[in-house]
Coordinates of C-alpha atoms in Angstrom, one line a residue:
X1 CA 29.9 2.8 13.1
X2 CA 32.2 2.9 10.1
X3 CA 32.9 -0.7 9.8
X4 CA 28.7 -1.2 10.2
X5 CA 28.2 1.0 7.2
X6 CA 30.3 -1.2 5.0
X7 CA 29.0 -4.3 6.0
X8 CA 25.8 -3.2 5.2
X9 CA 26.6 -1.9 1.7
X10 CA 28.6 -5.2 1.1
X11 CA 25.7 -7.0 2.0
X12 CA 23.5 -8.8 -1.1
X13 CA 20.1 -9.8 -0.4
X14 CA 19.0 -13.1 -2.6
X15 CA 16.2 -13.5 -4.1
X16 CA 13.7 -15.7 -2.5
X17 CA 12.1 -18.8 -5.3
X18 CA 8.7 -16.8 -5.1
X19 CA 10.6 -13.7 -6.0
X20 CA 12.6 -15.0 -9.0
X21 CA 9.6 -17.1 -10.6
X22 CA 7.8 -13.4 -10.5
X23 CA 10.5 -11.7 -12.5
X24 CA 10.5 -14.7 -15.0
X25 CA 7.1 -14.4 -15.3
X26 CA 7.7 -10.7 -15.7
X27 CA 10.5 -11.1 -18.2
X28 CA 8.8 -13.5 -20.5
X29 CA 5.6 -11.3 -20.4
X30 CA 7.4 -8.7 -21.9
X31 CA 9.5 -10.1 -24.4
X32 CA 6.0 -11.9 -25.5
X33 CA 4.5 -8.5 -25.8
X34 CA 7.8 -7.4 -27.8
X35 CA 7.1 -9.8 -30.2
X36 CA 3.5 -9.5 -30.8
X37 CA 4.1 -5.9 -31.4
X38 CA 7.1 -7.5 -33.9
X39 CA 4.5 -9.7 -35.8
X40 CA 2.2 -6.9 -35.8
X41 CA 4.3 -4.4 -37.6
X42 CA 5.6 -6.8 -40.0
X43 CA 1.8 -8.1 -41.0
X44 CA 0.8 -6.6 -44.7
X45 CA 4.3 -6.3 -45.7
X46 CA 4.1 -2.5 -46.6
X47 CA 2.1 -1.3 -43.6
X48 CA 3.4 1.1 -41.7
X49 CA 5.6 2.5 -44.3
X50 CA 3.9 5.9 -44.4
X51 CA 4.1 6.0 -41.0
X52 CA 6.2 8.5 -39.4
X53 CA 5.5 7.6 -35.7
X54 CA 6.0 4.0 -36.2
X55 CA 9.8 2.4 -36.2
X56 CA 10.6 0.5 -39.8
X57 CA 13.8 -1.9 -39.4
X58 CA 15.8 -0.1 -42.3
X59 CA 15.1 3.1 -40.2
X60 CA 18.7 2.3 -38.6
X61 CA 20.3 3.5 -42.3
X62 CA 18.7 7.1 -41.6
X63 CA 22.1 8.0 -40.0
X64 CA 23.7 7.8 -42.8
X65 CA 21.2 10.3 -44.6
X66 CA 21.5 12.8 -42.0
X67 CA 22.6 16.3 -42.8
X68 CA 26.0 17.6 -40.5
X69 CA 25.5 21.2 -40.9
X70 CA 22.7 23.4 -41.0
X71 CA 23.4 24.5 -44.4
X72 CA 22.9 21.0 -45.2
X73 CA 19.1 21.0 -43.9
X74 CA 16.7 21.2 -45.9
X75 CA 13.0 22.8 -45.1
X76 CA 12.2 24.7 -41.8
X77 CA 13.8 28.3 -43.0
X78 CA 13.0 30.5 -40.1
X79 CA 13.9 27.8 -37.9
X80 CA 17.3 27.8 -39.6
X81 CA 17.7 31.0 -39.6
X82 CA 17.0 32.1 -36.1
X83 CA 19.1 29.2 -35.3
X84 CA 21.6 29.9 -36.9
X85 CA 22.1 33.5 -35.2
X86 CA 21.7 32.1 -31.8
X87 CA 24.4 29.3 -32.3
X88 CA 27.2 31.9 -34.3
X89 CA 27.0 34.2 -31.0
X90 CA 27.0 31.7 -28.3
X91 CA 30.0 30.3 -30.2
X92 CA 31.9 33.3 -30.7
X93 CA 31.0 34.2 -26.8
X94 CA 32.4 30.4 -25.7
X95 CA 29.6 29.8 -23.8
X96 CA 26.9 27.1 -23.7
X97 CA 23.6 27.3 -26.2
X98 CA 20.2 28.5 -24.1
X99 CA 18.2 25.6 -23.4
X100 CA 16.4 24.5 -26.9
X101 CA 12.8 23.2 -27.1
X102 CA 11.7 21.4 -30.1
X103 CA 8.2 20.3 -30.7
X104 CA 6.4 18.8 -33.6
X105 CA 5.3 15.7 -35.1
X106 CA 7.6 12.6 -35.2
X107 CA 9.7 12.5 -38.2
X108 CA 10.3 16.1 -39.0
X109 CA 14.1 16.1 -38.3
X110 CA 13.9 17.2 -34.1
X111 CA 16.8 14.8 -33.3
X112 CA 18.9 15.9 -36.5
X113 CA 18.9 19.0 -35.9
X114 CA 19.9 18.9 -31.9
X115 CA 22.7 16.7 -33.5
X116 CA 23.8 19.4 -36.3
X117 CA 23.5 22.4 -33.0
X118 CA 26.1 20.2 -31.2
X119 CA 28.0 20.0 -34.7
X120 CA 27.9 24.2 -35.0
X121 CA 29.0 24.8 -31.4
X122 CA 31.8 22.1 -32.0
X123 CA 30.5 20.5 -28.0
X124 CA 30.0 16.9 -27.3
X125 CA 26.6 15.6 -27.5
X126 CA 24.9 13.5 -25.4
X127 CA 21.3 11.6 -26.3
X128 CA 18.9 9.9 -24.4
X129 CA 15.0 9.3 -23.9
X130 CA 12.5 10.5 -21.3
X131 CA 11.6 5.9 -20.9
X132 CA 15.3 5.4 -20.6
X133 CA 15.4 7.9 -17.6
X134 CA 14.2 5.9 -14.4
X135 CA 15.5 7.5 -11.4
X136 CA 17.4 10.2 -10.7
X137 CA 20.8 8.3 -9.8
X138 CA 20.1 8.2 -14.0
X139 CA 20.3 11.7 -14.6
X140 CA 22.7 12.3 -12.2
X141 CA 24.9 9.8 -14.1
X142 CA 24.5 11.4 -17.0
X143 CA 25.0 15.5 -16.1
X144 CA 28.0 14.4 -13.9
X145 CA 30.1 13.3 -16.8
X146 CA 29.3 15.7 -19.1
X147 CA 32.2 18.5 -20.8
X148 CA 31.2 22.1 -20.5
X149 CA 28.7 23.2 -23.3
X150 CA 27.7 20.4 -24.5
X151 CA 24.4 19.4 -25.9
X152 CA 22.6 17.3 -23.7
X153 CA 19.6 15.5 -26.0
X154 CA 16.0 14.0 -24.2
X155 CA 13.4 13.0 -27.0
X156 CA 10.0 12.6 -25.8
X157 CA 10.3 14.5 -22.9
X158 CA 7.1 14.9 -22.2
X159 CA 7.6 11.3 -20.4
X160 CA 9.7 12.3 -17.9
X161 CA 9.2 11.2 -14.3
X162 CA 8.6 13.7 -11.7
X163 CA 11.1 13.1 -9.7
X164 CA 13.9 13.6 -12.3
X165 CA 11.6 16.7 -13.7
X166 CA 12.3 18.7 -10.8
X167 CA 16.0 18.1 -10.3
X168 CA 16.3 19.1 -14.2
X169 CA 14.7 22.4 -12.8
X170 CA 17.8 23.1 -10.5
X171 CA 20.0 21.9 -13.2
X172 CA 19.3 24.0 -16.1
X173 CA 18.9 27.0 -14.0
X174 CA 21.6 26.9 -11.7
X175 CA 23.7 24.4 -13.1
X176 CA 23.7 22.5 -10.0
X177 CA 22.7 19.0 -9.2
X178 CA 20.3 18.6 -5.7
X179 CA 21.5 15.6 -3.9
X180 CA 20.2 13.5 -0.6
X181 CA 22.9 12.2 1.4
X182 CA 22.4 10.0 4.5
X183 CA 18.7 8.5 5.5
X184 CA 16.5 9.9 8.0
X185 CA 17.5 12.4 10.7
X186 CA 20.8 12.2 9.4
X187 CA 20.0 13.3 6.1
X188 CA 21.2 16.2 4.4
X189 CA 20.7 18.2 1.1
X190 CA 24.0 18.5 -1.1
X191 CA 24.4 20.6 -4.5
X192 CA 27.1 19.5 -6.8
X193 CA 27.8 21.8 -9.3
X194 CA 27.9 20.5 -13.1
X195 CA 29.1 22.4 -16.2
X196 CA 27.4 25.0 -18.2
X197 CA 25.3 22.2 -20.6
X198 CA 22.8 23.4 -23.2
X199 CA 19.4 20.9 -22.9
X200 CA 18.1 20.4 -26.2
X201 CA 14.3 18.5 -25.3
X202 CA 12.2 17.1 -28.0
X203 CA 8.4 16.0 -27.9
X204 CA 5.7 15.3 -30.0
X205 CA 3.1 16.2 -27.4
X206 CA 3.9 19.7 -26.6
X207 CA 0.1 19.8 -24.6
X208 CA 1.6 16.8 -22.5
X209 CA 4.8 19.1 -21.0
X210 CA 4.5 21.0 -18.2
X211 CA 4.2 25.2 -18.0
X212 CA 7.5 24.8 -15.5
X213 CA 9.4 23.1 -17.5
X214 CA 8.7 25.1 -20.8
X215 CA 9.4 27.8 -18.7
X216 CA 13.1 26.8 -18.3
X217 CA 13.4 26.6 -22.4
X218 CA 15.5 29.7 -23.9
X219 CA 14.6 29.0 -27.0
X220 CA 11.3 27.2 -28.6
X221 CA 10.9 26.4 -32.0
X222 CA 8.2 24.2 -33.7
X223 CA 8.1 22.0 -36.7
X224 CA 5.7 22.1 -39.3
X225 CA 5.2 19.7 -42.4
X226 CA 7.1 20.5 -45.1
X227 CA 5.8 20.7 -48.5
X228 CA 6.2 18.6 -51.6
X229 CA 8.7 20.7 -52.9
X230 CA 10.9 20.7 -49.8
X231 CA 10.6 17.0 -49.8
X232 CA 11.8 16.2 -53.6
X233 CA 14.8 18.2 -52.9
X234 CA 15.6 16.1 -49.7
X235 CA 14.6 13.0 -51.6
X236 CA 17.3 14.0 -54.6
X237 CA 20.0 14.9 -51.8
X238 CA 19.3 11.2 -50.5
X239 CA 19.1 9.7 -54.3
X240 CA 22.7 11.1 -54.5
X241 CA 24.5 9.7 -50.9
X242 CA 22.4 6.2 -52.0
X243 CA 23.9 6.2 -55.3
X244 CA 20.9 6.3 -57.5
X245 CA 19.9 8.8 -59.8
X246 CA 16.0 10.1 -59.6
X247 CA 14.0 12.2 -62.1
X248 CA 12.3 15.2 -61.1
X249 CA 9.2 14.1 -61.5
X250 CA 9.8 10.8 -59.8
X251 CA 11.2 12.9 -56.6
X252 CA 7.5 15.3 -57.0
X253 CA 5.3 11.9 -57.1
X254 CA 7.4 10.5 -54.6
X255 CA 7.3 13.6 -52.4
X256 CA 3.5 13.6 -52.6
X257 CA 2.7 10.2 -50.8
X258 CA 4.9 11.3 -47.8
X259 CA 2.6 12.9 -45.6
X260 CA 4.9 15.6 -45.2
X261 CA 7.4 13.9 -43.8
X262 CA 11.3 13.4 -44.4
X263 CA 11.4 10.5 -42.6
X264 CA 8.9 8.6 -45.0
X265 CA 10.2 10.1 -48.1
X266 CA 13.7 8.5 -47.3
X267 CA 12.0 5.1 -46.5
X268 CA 9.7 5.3 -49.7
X269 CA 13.4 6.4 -51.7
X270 CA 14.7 3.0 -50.5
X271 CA 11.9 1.2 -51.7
X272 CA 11.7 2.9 -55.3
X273 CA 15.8 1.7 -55.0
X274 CA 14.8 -1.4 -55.1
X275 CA 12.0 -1.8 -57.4
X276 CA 14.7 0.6 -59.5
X277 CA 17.4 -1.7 -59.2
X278 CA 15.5 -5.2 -60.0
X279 CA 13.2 -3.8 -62.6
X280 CA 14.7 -0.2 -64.5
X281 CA 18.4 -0.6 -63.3
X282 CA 20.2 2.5 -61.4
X283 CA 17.4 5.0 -62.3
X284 CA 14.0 5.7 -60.4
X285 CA 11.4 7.0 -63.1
X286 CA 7.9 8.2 -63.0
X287 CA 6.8 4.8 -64.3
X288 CA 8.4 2.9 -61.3
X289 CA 7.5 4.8 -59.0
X290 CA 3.6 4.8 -59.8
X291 CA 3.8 0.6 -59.8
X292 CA 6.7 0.5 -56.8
X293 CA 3.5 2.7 -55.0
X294 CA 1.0 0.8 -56.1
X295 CA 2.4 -2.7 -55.7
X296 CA 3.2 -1.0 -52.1
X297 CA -1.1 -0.1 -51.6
X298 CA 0.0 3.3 -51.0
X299 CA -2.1 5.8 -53.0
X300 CA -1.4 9.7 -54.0
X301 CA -1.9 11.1 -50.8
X302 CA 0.1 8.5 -49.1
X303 CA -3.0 6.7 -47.7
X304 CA -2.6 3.2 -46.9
X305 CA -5.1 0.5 -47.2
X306 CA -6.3 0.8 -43.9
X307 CA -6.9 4.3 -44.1
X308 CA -9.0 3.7 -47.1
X309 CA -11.1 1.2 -45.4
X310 CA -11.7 3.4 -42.8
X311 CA -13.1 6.2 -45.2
X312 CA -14.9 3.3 -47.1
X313 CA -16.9 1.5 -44.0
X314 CA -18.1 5.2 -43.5
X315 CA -19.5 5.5 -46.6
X316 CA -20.9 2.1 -47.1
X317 CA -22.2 1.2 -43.6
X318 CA -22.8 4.1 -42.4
X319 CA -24.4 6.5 -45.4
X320 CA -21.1 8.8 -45.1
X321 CA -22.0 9.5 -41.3
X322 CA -22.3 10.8 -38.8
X323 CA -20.8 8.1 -36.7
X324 CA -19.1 7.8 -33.3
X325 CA -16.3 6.6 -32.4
X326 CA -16.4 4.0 -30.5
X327 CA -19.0 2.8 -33.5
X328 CA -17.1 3.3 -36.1
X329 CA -13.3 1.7 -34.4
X330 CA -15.9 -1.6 -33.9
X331 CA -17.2 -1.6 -37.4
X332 CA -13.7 -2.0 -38.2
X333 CA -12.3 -3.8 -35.8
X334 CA -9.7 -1.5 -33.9
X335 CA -9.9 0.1 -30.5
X336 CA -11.1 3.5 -30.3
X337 CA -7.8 5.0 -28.9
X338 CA -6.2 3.6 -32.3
X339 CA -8.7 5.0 -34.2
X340 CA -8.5 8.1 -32.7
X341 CA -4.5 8.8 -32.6
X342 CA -3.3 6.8 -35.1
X343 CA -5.4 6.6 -38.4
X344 CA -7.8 9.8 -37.9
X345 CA -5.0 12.9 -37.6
X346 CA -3.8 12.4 -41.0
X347 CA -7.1 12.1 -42.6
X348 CA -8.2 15.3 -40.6
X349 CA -5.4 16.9 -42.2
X350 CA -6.1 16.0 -45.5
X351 CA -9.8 17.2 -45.6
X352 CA -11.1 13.7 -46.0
X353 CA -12.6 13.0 -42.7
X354 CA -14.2 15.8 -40.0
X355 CA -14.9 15.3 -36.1
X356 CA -18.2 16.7 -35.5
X357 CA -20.6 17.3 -32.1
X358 CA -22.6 14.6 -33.9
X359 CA -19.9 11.9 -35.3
X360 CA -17.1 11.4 -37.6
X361 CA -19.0 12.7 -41.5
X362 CA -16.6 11.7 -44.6
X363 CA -16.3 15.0 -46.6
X364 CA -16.4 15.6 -50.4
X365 CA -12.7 15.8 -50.7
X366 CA -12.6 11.7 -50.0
X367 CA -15.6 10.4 -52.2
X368 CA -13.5 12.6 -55.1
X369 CA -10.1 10.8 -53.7
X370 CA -12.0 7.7 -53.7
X371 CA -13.8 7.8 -56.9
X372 CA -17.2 8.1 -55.7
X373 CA -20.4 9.9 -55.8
X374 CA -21.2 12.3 -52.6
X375 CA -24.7 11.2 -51.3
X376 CA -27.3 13.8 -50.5
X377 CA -30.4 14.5 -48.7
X378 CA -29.3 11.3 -45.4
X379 CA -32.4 11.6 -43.9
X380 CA -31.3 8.7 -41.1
X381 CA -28.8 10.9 -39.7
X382 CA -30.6 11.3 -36.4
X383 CA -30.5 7.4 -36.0
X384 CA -26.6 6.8 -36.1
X385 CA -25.4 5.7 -33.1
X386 CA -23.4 8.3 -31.6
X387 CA -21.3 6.8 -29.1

């Protein structure tokens, strides 16, 4: 019986012609699809830059702007602070970190600051993605190998599979690992126990994880944007680790265009560097920063040109709305899921656009912003197509 076990798992199966020709086809569909989304993102040369949630390819120097320690990271105070109570006594306990949940939207520093917990508690750390996860042989991979305490990092979590859902349930409550061994009426349940590990999950889409798994999270803290002032000071701490010195009101007009975001103000930084560098030497200045911005298309409140456009078809086709959505994402050429999570939140958020029972109405705040008049008295409201 023995020797037929091995044979069998020595035994390769080849792929039959119809079999490989399918995962060509499959291959080359998706590095085609890798590279539209490639031509897409570098269309417009500055598009995108604002853009917290989409990946820029000078993005891979952010490591080197990352703070180590959390006295080193800037913004978020009673974050910080609670965190910092909860790391000092597991530390001085020697055990592992509760379980830490981290929601908010992208860019706010989730994955820096899972990095800086492992850096407190002095453990190993361990990072990986809810995509990269496929089956459970994957996480099973990962918790097997792991040191006692350390931080074990998932971003977008709300993506996991299932399958690999539950048997984190097992894990970060009993520390154990819930294994099938053996197929059919031979099969038989095994748990194999891992080390005391501290999960650290992050997601953007706190709505999209499940009430189980939260559950299971110790400790939950959420992001929120951080304000201009917050911003200039992270901007001057990554002037100083670039080399390049930055006024104070550079870093404010700078900070203002970055929706908030850390991870924008250090791309924008780069690209005042460079405009710096060519055109005023080693200094960024008020003055180069209003022309870097605007040779850029990026305006005061960090809208790009698209987002403009948006506000503008509005207001010009549509006598400042209402409008639907599905009208409005064809009057400008985008699908309406695009519209909706991609270009809309941030003008939401900045008072320049409002969802209502009726349609999308541009508010007061963007015809201002915009240099316009506000129209009154649209008596062909009730005729907008609302759908």
């Amino acid at each position: 019986m023995n020797k037929s076990v091995v044979h069998k798992t020595n035994y390769t199966r080849t792929k039959s012609p119809a079999e490989e020709e399918q995962a060509a086809m499959h291959m080359a569909a998706k590095l085609s699809s890798q590279a539209a989304e490639s031509m897409a993102l570098a269309d417009g040369g500055s598009t995108h830059i604002v853009r917290p949630d989409t990946a820029s390819d000078d993005d891979v120097q952010e490591n080197n702007l990352r703070p180590q320690v959390l006295s080193e990271f800037l913004g978020q105070s009673a974050i910080k602070k609670n965190l910092s109570v909860f790391i000092n006594a597991a530390r001085d306990r020697g055990e592992a970190l509760d379980h830490l949940f981290l929601m908010g939207p992208p860019g706010l520093g989730k994955t820096t600051l899972a990095q800086i917990t492992a850096h407190e508690l002095g453990a190993d750390f361990k990072v990986t993605s809810a995509p990269a996860l496929d089956k459970p042989k994957d996480l099973a991979g990962i918790l097997s190998t792991i040191t006692p305490r350390t931080v074990f990092f998932i971003d977008e979590i709300h993506r996991l599979k299932p399958a690999i859902e539950e048997m984190l349930y097992i894990a970060m409550e009993d520390f154990e690992l819930d294994w099938v061994i053996g197929q059919g009426a031979a099969a038989r349940t095994v748990r194999i126990p891992v080390p005391h590990f501290t999960l650290v999950g992050a997601t953007t889409k706190a709505g999209m994880v499940s009430s189980p798994l939260i559950s299971r999270f110790g400790i939950v803290q959420r992001f929120s944007y951080y304000t201009n002032e917050e911003l200039a000071l992270i901007i001057k701490r990554s002037a100083a680790i670039l080399n390049v010195q930055v006024k104070e009101d550079a870093a404010l007009a700078m900070a203002a265009c970055c929706r908030g975001t850390p991870r924008v103000a250090n791309r924008i930084l780069r690209r005042m560097r460079d405009f710096a560098q060519v055109e005023g030497g080693n200094i960024i200045t008020a003055e180069i920063v209003k022309d870097g911005l605007k040779r850029l298309d990026i305006d005061s409140l960090g809208l790009e040109r698209y987002d403009r456009e948006i506000l503008l078809s509005i207001i010009h086709n549509f006598s400042g709305g209402p409008v639907g959505a599905e009208t409005l994402a064809i009057s400008i050429g985008e699908g309406q899921d695009t519209l909706e999570d991609y270009y809309e939140p941030y003008l939401i958020q900045c008072g320049l656009l409002q969802r209502t029972p009726k349609g999308r109405v541009v508010t007061e705040k963007a015809y201002t912003h915009l240099g316009l008049t506000p129209r009154r008295g649209n008596t062909n409201e009730d005729q907008r197509l609302l759908f």
